[in-house]
PDB file of C-alpha atoms and ligand atoms in Angstrom:
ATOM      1  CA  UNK V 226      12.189   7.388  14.541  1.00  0.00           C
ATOM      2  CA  UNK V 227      10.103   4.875  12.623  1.00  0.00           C
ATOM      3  CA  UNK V 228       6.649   6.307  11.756  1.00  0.00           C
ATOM      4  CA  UNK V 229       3.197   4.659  13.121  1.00  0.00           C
ATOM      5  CA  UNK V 230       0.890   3.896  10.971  1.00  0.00           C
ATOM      6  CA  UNK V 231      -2.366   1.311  10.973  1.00  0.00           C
ATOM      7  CA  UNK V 232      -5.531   0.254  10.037  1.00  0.00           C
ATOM      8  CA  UNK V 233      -8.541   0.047  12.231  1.00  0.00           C
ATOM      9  CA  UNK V 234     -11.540  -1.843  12.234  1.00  0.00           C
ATOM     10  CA  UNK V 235     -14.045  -4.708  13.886  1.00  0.00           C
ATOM     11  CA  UNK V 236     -13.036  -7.396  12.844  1.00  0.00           C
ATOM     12  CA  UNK V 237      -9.706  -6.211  11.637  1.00  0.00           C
ATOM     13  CA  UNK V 238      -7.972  -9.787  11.206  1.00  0.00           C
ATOM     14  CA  UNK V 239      -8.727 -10.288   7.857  1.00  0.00           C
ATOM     15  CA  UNK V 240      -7.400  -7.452   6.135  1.00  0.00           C
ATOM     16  CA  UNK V 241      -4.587  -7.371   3.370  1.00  0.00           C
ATOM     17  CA  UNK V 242      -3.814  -3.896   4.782  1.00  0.00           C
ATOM     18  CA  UNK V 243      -0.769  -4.424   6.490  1.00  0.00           C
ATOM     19  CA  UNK V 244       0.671  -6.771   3.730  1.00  0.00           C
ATOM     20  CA  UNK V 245      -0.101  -3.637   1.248  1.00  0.00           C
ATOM     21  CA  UNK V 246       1.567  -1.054   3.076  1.00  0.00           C
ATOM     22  CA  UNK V 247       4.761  -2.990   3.852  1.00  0.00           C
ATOM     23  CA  UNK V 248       5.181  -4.022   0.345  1.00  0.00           C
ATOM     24  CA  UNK V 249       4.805  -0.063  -0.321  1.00  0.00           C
ATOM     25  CA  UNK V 250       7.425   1.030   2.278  1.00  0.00           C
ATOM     26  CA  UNK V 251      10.000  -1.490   1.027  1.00  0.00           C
ATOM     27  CA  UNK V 252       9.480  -0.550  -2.313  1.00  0.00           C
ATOM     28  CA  UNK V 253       9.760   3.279  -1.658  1.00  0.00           C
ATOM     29  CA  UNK V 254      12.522   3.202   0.793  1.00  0.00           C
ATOM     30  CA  UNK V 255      10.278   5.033   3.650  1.00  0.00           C
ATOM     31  CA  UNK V 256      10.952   3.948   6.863  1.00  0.00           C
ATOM     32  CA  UNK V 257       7.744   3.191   8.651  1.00  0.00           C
ATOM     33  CA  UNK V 258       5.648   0.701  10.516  1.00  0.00           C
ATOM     34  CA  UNK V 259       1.814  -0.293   9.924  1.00  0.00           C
ATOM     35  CA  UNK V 260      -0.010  -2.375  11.971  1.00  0.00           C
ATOM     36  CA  UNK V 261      -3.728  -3.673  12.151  1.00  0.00           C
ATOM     37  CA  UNK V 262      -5.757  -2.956  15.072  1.00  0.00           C
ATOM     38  CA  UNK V 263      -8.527  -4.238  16.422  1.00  0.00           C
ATOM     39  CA  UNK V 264     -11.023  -1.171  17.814  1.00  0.00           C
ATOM     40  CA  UNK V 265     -13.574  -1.578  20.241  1.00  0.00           C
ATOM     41  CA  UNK V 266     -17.396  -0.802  19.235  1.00  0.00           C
ATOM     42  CA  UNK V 267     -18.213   2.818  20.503  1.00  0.00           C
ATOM     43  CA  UNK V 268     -14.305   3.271  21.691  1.00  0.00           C
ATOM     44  CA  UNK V 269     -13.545   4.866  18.094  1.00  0.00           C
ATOM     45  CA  UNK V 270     -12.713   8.532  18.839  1.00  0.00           C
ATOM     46  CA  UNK V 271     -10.715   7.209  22.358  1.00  0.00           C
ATOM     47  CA  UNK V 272      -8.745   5.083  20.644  1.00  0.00           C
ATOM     48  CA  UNK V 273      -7.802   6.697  17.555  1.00  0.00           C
ATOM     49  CA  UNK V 274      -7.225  10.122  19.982  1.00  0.00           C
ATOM     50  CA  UNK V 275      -4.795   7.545  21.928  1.00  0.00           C
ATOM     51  CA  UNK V 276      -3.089   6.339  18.500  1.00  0.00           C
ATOM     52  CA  UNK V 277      -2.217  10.288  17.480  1.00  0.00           C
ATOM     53  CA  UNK V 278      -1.108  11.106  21.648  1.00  0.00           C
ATOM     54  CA  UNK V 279       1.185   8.211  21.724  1.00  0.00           C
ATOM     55  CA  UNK V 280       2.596  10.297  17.881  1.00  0.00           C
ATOM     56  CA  UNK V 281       0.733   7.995  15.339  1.00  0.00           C
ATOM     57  CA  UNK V 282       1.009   9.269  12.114  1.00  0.00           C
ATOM     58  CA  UNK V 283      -2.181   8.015   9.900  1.00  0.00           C
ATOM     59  CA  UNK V 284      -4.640   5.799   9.617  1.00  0.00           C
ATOM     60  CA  UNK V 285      -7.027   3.588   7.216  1.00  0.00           C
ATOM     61  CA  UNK V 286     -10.112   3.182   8.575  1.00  0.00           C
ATOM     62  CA  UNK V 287     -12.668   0.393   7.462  1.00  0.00           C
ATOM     63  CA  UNK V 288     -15.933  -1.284   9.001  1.00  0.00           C
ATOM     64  CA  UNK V 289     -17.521  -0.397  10.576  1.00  0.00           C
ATOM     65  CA  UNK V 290     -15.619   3.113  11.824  1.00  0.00           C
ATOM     66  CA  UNK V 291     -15.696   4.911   8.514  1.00  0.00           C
ATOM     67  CA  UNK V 292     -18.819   7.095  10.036  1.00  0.00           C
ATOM     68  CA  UNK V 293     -16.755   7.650  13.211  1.00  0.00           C
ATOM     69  CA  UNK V 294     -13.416   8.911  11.646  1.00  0.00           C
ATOM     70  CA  UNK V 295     -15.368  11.464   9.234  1.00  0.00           C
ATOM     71  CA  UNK V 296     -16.768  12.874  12.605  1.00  0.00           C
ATOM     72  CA  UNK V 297     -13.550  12.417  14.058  1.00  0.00           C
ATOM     73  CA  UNK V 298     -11.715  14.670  11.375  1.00  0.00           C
ATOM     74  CA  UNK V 299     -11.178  17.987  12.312  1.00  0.00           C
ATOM     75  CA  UNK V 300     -10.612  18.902   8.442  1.00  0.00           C
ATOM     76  CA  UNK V 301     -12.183  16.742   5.719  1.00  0.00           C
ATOM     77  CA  UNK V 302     -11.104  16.633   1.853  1.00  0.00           C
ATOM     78  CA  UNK V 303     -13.844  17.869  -0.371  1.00  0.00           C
ATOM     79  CA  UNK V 304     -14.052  14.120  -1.631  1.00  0.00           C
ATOM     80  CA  UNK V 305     -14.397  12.754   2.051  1.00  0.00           C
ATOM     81  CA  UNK V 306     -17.288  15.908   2.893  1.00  0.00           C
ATOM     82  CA  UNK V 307     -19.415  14.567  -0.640  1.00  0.00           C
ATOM     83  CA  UNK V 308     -18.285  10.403   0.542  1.00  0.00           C
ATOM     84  CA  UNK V 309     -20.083  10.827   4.113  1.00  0.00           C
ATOM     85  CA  UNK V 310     -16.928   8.799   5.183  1.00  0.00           C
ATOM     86  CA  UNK V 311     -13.014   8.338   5.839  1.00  0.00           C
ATOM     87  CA  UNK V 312     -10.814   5.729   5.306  1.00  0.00           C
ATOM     88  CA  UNK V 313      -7.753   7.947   5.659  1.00  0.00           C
ATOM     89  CA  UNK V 314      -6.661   9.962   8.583  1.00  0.00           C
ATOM     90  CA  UNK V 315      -3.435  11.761   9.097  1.00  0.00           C
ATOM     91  CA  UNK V 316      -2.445  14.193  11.579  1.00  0.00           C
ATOM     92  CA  UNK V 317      -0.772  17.237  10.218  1.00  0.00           C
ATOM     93  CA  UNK V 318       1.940  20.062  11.380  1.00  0.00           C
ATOM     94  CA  UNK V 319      -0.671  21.900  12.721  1.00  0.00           C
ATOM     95  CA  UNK V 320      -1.460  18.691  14.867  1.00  0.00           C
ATOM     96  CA  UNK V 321      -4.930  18.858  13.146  1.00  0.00           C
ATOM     97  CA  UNK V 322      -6.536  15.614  12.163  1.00  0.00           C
ATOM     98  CA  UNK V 323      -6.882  15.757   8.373  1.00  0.00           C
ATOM     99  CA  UNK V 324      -9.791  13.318   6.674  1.00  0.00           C
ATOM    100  CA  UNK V 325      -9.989  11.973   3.365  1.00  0.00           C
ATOM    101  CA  UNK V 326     -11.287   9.045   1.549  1.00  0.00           C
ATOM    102  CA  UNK V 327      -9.807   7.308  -1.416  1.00  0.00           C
ATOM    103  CA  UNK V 328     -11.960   4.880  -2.264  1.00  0.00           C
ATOM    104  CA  UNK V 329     -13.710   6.288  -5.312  1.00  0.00           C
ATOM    105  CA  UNK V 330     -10.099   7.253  -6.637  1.00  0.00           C
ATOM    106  CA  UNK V 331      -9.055   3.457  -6.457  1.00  0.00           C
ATOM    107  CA  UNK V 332     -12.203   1.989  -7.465  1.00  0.00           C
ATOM    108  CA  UNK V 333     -11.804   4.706 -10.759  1.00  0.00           C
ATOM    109  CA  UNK V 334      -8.060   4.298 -11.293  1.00  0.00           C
ATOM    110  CA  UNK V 335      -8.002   0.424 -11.344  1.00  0.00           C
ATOM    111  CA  UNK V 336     -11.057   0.865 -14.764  1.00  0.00           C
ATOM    112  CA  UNK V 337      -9.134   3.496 -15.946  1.00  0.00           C
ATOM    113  CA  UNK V 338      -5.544   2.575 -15.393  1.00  0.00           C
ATOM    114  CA  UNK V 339      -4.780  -0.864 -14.461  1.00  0.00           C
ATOM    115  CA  UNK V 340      -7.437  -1.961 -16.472  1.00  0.00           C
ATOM    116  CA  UNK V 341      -7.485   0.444 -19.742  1.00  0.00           C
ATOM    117  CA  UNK V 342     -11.147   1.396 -19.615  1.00  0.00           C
ATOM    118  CA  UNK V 343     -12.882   4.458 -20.148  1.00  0.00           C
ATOM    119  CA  UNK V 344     -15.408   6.091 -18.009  1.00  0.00           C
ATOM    120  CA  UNK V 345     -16.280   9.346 -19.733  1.00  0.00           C
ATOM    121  CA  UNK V 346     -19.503   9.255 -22.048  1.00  0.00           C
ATOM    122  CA  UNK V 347     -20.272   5.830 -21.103  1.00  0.00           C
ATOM    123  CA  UNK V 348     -24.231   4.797 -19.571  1.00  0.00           C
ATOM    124  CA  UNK V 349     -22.600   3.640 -16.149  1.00  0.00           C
ATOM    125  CA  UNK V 350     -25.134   1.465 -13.517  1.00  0.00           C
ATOM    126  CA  UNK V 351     -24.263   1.503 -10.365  1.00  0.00           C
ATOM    127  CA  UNK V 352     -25.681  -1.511  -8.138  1.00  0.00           C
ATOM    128  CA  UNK V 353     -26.705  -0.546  -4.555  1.00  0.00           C
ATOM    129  CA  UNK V 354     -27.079   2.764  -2.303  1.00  0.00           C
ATOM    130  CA  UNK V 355     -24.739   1.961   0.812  1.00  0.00           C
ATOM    131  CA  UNK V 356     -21.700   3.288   2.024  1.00  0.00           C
ATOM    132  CA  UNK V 357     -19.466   1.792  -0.519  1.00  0.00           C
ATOM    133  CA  UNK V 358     -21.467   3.772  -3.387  1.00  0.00           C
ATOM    134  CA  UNK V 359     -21.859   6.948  -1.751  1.00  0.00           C
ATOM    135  CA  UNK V 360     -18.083   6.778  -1.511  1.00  0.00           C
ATOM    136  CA  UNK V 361     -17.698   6.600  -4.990  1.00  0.00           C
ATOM    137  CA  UNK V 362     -19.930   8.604  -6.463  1.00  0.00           C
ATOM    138  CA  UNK V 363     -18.688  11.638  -6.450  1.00  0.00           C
ATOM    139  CA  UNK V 364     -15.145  10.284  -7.756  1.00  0.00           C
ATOM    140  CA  UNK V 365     -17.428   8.070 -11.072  1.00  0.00           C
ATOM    141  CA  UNK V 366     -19.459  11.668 -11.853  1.00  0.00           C
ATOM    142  CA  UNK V 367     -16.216  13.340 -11.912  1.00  0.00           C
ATOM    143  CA  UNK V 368     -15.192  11.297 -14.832  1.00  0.00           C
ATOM    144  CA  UNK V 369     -18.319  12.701 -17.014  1.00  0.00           C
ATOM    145  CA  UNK V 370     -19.996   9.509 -17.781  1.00  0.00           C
ATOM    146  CA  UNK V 371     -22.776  10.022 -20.590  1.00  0.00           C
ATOM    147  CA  UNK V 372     -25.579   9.266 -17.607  1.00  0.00           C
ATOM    148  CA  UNK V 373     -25.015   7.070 -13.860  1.00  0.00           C
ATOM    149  CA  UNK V 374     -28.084   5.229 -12.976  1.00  0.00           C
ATOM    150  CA  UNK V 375     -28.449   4.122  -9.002  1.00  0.00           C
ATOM    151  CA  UNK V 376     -30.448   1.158  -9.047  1.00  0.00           C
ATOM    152  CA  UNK V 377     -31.455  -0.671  -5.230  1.00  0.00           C
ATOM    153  CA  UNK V 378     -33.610  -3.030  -3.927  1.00  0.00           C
ATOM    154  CA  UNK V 379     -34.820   0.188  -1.233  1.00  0.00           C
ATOM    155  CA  UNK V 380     -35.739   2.347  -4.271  1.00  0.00           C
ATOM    156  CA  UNK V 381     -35.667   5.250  -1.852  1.00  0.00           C
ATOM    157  CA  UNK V 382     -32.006   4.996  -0.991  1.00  0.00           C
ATOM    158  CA  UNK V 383     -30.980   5.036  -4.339  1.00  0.00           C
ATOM    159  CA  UNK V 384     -33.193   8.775  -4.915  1.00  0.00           C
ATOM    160  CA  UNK V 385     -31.423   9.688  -1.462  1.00  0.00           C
ATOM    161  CA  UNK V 386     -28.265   9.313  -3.403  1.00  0.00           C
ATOM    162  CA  UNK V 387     -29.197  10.854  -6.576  1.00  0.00           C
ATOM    163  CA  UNK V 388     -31.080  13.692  -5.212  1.00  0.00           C
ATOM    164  CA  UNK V 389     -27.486  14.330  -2.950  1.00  0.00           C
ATOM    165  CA  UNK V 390     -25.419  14.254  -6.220  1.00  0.00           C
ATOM    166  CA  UNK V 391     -27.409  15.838  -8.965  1.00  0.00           C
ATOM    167  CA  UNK V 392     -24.880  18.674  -8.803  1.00  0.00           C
ATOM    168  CA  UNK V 393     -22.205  16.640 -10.316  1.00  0.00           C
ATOM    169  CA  UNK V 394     -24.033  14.952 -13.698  1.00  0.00           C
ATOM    170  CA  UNK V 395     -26.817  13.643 -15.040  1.00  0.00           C
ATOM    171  CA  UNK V 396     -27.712  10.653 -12.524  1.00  0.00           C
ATOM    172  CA  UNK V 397     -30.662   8.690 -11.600  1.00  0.00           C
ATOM    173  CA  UNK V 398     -32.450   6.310  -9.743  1.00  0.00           C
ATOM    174  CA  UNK V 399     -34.310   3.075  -9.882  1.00  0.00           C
ATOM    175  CA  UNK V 400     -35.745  -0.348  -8.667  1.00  0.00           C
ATOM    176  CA  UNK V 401     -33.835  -3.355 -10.333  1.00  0.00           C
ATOM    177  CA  UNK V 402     -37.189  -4.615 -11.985  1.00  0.00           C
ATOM    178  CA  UNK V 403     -37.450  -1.114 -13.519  1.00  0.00           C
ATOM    179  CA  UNK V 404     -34.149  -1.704 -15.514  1.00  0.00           C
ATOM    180  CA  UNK V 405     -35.814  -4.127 -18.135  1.00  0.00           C
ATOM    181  CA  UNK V 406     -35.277  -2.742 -21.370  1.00  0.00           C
ATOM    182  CA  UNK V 407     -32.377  -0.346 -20.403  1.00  0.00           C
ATOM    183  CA  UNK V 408     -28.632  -0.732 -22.015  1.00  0.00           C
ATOM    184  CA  UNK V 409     -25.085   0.121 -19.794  1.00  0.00           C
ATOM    185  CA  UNK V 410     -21.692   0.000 -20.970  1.00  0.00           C
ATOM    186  CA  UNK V 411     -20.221   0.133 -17.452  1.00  0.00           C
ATOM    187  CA  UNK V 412     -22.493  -1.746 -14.401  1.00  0.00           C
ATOM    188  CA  UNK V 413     -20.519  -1.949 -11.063  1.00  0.00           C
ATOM    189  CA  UNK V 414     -22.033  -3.915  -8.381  1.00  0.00           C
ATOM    190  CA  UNK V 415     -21.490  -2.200  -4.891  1.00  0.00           C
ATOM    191  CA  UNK V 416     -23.834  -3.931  -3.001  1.00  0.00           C
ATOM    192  CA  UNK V 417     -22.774  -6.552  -0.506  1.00  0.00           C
ATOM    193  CA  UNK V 418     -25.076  -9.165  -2.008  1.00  0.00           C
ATOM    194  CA  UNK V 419     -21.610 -10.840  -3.544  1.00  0.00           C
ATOM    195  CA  UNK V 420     -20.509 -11.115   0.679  1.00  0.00           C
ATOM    196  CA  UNK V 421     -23.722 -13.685   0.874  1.00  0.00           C
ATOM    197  CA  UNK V 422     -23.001 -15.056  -2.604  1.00  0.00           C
ATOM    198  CA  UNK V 423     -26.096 -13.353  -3.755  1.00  0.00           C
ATOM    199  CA  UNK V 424     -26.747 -12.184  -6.840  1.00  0.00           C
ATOM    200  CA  UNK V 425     -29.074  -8.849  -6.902  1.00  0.00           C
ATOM    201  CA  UNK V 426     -32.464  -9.874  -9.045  1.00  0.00           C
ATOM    202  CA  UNK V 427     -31.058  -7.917 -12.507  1.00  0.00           C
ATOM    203  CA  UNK V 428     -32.956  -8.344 -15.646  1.00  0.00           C
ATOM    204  CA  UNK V 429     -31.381  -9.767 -18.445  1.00  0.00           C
ATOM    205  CA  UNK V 430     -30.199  -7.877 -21.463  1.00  0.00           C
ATOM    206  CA  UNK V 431     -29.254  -5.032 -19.779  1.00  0.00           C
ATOM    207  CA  UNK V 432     -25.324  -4.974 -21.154  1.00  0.00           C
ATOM    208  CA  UNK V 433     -24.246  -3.449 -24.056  1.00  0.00           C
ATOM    209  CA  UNK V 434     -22.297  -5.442 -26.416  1.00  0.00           C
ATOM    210  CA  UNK V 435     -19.312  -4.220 -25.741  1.00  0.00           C
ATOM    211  CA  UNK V 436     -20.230  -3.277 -21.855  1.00  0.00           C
ATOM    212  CA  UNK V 437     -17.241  -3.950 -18.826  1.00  0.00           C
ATOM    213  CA  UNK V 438     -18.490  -5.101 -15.308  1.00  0.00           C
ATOM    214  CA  UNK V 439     -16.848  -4.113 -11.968  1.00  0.00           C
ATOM    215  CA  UNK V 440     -17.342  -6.019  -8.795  1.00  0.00           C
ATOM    216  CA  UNK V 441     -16.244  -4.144  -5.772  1.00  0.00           C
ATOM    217  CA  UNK V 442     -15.513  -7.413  -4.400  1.00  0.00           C
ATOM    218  CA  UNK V 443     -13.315  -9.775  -5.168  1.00  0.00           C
ATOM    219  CA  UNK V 444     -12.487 -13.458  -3.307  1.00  0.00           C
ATOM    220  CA  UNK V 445     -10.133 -16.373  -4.630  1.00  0.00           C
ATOM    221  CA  UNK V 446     -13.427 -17.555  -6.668  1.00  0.00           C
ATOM    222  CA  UNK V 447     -15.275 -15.301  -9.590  1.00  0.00           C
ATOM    223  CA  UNK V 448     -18.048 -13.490  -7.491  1.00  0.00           C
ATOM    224  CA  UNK V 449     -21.396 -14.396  -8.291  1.00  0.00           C
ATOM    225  CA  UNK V 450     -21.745 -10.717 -10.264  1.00  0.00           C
ATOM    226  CA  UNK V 451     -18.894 -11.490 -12.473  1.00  0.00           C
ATOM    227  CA  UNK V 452     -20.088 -15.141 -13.178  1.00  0.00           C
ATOM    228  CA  UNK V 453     -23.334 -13.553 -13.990  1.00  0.00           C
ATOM    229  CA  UNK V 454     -21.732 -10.764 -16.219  1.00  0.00           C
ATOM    230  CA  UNK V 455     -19.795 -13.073 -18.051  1.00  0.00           C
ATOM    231  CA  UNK V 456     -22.785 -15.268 -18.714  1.00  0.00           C
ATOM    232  CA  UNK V 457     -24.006 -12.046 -20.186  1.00  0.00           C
ATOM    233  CA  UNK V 458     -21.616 -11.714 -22.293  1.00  0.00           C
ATOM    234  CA  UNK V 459     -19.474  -8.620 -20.907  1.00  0.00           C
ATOM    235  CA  UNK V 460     -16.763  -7.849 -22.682  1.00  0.00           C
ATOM    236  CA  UNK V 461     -14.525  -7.896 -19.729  1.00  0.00           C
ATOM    237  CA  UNK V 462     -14.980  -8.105 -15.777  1.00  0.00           C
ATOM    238  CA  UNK V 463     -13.159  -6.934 -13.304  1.00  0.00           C
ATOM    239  CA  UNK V 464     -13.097  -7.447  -9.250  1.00  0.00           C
ATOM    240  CA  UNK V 465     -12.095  -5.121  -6.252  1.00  0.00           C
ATOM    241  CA  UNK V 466      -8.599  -6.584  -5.683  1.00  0.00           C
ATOM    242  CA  UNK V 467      -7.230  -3.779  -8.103  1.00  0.00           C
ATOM    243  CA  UNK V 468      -9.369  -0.944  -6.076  1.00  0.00           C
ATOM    244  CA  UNK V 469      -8.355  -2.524  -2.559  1.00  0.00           C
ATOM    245  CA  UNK V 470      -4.620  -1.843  -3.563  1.00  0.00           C
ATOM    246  CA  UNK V 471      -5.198   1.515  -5.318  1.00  0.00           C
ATOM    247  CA  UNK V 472      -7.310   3.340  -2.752  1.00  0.00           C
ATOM    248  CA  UNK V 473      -4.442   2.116  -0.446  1.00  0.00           C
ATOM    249  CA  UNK V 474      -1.569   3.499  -2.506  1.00  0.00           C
ATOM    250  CA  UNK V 475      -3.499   6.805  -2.195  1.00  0.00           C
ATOM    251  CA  UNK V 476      -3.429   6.872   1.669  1.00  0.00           C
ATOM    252  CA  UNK V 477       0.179   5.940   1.026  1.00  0.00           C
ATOM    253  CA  UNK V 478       0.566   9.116  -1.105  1.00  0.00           C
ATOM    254  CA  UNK V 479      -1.397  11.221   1.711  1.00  0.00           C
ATOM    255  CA  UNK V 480       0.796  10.461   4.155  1.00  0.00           C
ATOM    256  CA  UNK V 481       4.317  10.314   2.443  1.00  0.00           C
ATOM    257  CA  UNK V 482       4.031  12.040  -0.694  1.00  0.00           C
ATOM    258  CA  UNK V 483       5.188   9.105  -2.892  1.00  0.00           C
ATOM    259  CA  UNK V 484       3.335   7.260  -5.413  1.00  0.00           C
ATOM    260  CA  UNK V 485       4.115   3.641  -4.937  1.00  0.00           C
ATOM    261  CA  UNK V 486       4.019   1.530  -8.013  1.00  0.00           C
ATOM    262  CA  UNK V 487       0.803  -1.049  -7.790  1.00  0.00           C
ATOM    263  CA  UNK V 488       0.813  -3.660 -10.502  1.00  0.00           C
ATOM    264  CA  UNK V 489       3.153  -5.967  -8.760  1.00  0.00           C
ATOM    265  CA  UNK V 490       1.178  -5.372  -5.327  1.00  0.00           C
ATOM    266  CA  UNK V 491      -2.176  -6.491  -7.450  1.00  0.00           C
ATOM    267  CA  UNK V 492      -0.003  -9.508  -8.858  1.00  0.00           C
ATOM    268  CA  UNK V 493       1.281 -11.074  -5.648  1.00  0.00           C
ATOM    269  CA  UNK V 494      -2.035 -10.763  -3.581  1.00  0.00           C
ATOM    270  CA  UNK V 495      -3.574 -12.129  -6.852  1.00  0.00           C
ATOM    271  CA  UNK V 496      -1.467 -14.899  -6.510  1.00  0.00           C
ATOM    272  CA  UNK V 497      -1.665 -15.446  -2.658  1.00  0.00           C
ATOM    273  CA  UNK V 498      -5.648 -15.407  -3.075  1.00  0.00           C
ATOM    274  CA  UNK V 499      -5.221 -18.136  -5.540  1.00  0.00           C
TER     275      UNK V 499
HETATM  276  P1  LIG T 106     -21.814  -1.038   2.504  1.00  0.00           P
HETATM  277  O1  LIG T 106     -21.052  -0.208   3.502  1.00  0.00           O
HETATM  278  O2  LIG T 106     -21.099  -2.295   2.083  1.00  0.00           O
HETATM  279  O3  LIG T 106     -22.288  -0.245   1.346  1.00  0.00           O
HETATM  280  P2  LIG T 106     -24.493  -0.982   3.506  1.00  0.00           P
HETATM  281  O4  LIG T 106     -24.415   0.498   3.718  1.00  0.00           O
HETATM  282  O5  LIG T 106     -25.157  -1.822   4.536  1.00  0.00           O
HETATM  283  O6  LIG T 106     -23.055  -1.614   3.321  1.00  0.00           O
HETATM  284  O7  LIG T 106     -25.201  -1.220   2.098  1.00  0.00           O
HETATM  285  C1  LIG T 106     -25.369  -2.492   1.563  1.00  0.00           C
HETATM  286  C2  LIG T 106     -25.958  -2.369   0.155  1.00  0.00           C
HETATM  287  O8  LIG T 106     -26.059  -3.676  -0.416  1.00  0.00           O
HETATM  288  C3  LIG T 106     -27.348  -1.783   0.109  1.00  0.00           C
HETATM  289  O9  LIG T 106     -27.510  -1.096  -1.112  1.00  0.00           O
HETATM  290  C4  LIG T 106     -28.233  -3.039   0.148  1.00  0.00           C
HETATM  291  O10 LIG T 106     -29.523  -2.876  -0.369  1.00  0.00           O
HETATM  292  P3  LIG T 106     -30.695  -2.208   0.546  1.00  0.00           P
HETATM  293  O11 LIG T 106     -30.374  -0.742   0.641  1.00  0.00           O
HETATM  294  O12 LIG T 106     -31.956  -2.466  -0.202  1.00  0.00           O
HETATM  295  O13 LIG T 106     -30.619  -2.915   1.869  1.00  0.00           O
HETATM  296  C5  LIG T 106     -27.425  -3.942  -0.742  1.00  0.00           C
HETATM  297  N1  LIG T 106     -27.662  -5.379  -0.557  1.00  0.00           N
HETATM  298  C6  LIG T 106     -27.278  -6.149   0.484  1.00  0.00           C
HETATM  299  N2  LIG T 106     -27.624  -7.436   0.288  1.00  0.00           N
HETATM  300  C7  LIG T 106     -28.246  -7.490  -0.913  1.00  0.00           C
HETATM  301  C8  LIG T 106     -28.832  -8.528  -1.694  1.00  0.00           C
HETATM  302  N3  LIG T 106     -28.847  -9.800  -1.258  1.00  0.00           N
HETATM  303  N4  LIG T 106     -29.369  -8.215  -2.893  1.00  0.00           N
HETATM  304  C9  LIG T 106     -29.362  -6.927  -3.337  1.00  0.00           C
HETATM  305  N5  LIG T 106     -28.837  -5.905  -2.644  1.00  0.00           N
HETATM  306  C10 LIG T 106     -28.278  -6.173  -1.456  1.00  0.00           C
END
């Protein structure tokens, strides 16, 4: 029988999911089915409970029900337990619900791998303290940058953050203003000011010559971040198209044990965004 898989979320007609995971499964020869699905607010744990009864197999899980499905896990990944969050859940032998989250590992395999870049020893800023950067964090620290500074606009989040992952590297945190004088290599905006086409209030001279600049977003127009970057004078910038299709082919490798090949994935969605 065909296997059921799908993402979930409010509003769920958007997403590129579906389009991702089909080009996967043709590509790899597995024979299964992925849908999107619209969830109700505060139905979460009924309706993904329905989606395993009725012998779902997995599901991505994005906004805003990544909360929900890491309380909905019965066993969570070390990287989902340090994330707060899933965006993967998969329903084992055991018929245990199994919870992961592969964000960080797309957002740090499309620097590392699609793009070339290096993350070890660099000064890496990180731009905002929400759920997309706690996701990540653990995933960025892993990849022993020289030192990760949190910077906010609620200087207290940002502490929150650090404080939670002082275990795993030298990291810090900080108000934007307080950034003045300071030099990165790697800054990667996580905020959602690019969703507004906001810019967050960054001081100017804060890239190093040769410094690389990540948007976690990405649209069929440069984001504000990477107009401003460039206008910098980064080196190179890069958007979250690449990390969209990465943290998918992860869930894809959860859940079938093959590694589907992404570049061409990144090329056509590039191209349909165009
Ligand atoms: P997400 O799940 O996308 O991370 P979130 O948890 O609501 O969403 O976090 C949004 C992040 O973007 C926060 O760091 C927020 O800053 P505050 O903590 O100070 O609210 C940041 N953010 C949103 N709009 C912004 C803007 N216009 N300028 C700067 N930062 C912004």
């Amino acid at each position: 029988m065909t296997d059921q898989y799908a993402v979930v979320g409010n509003p769920i007609g958007h997403s590129k999911s579906p389009a991702i995971h089909a080009a996967f499964a043709e590509q790899t020869e597995q024979d299964l089915n992925y849908e999107a699905l619209l969830f109700e607010l505060d139905l979460f744990k009924e309706q993904a409970q329905a989606f395993f009864a009725a012998g779902g197999k997995g599901l991505n899980v994005t906004v805003p029900f990544k909360l929900d499905a890491w309380q909905f896990a019965d066993i969570l990944s070390k990287r989902a337990q340090r994330a707060g969050s899933v965006n993967t859940l998969m329903i084992g032998k055991d018929d245990k619900i199994y919870g992961d989250n592969t964000d960080g590992v797309g957002l740090v395999r499309d620097i590392v791998q699609n793009h070339g870049g290096n993350i070890a020893k660099k000064r890496v800023l990180v731009l905002g303290a929400g759920g997309a950067v706690r996701g990540v964090l653990a995933i960025i620290l892993a990849e022993n940058p020289k030192s990760l500074v949190i910077a906010n606009r609620t200087v207290s989040k940002a502490q929150t953050l650090a404080d939670e992952f002082a275990d795993l590297g030298e990291i810090s945190a900080l108000g934007f203003d307080e950034l003045a004088g300071q030099q990165f290599d790697l800054v990667i905006n996580g905020t959602a000011a690019s969703l507004q086409g906001d810019l967050p209030p960054l001081p100017d001279s804060i890239l190093a010559a040769d410094a690389w600049c990540y948007d976690m977003m990405y649209g069929a127009e440069e984001t504000v971040f990477n107009a401003w970057a460039r206008d910098q004078g980064a080196e190179k910038t890069m958007d979250g198209l690449g990390m969209l299709v990465e943290q998918a082919a992860e869930s894809f490798f959860m859940w079938r044990h093959v590694r589907p090949n992404t570049t061409a994935v990144i090329e056509s969605l590039r191209a349909q965004l165009g």
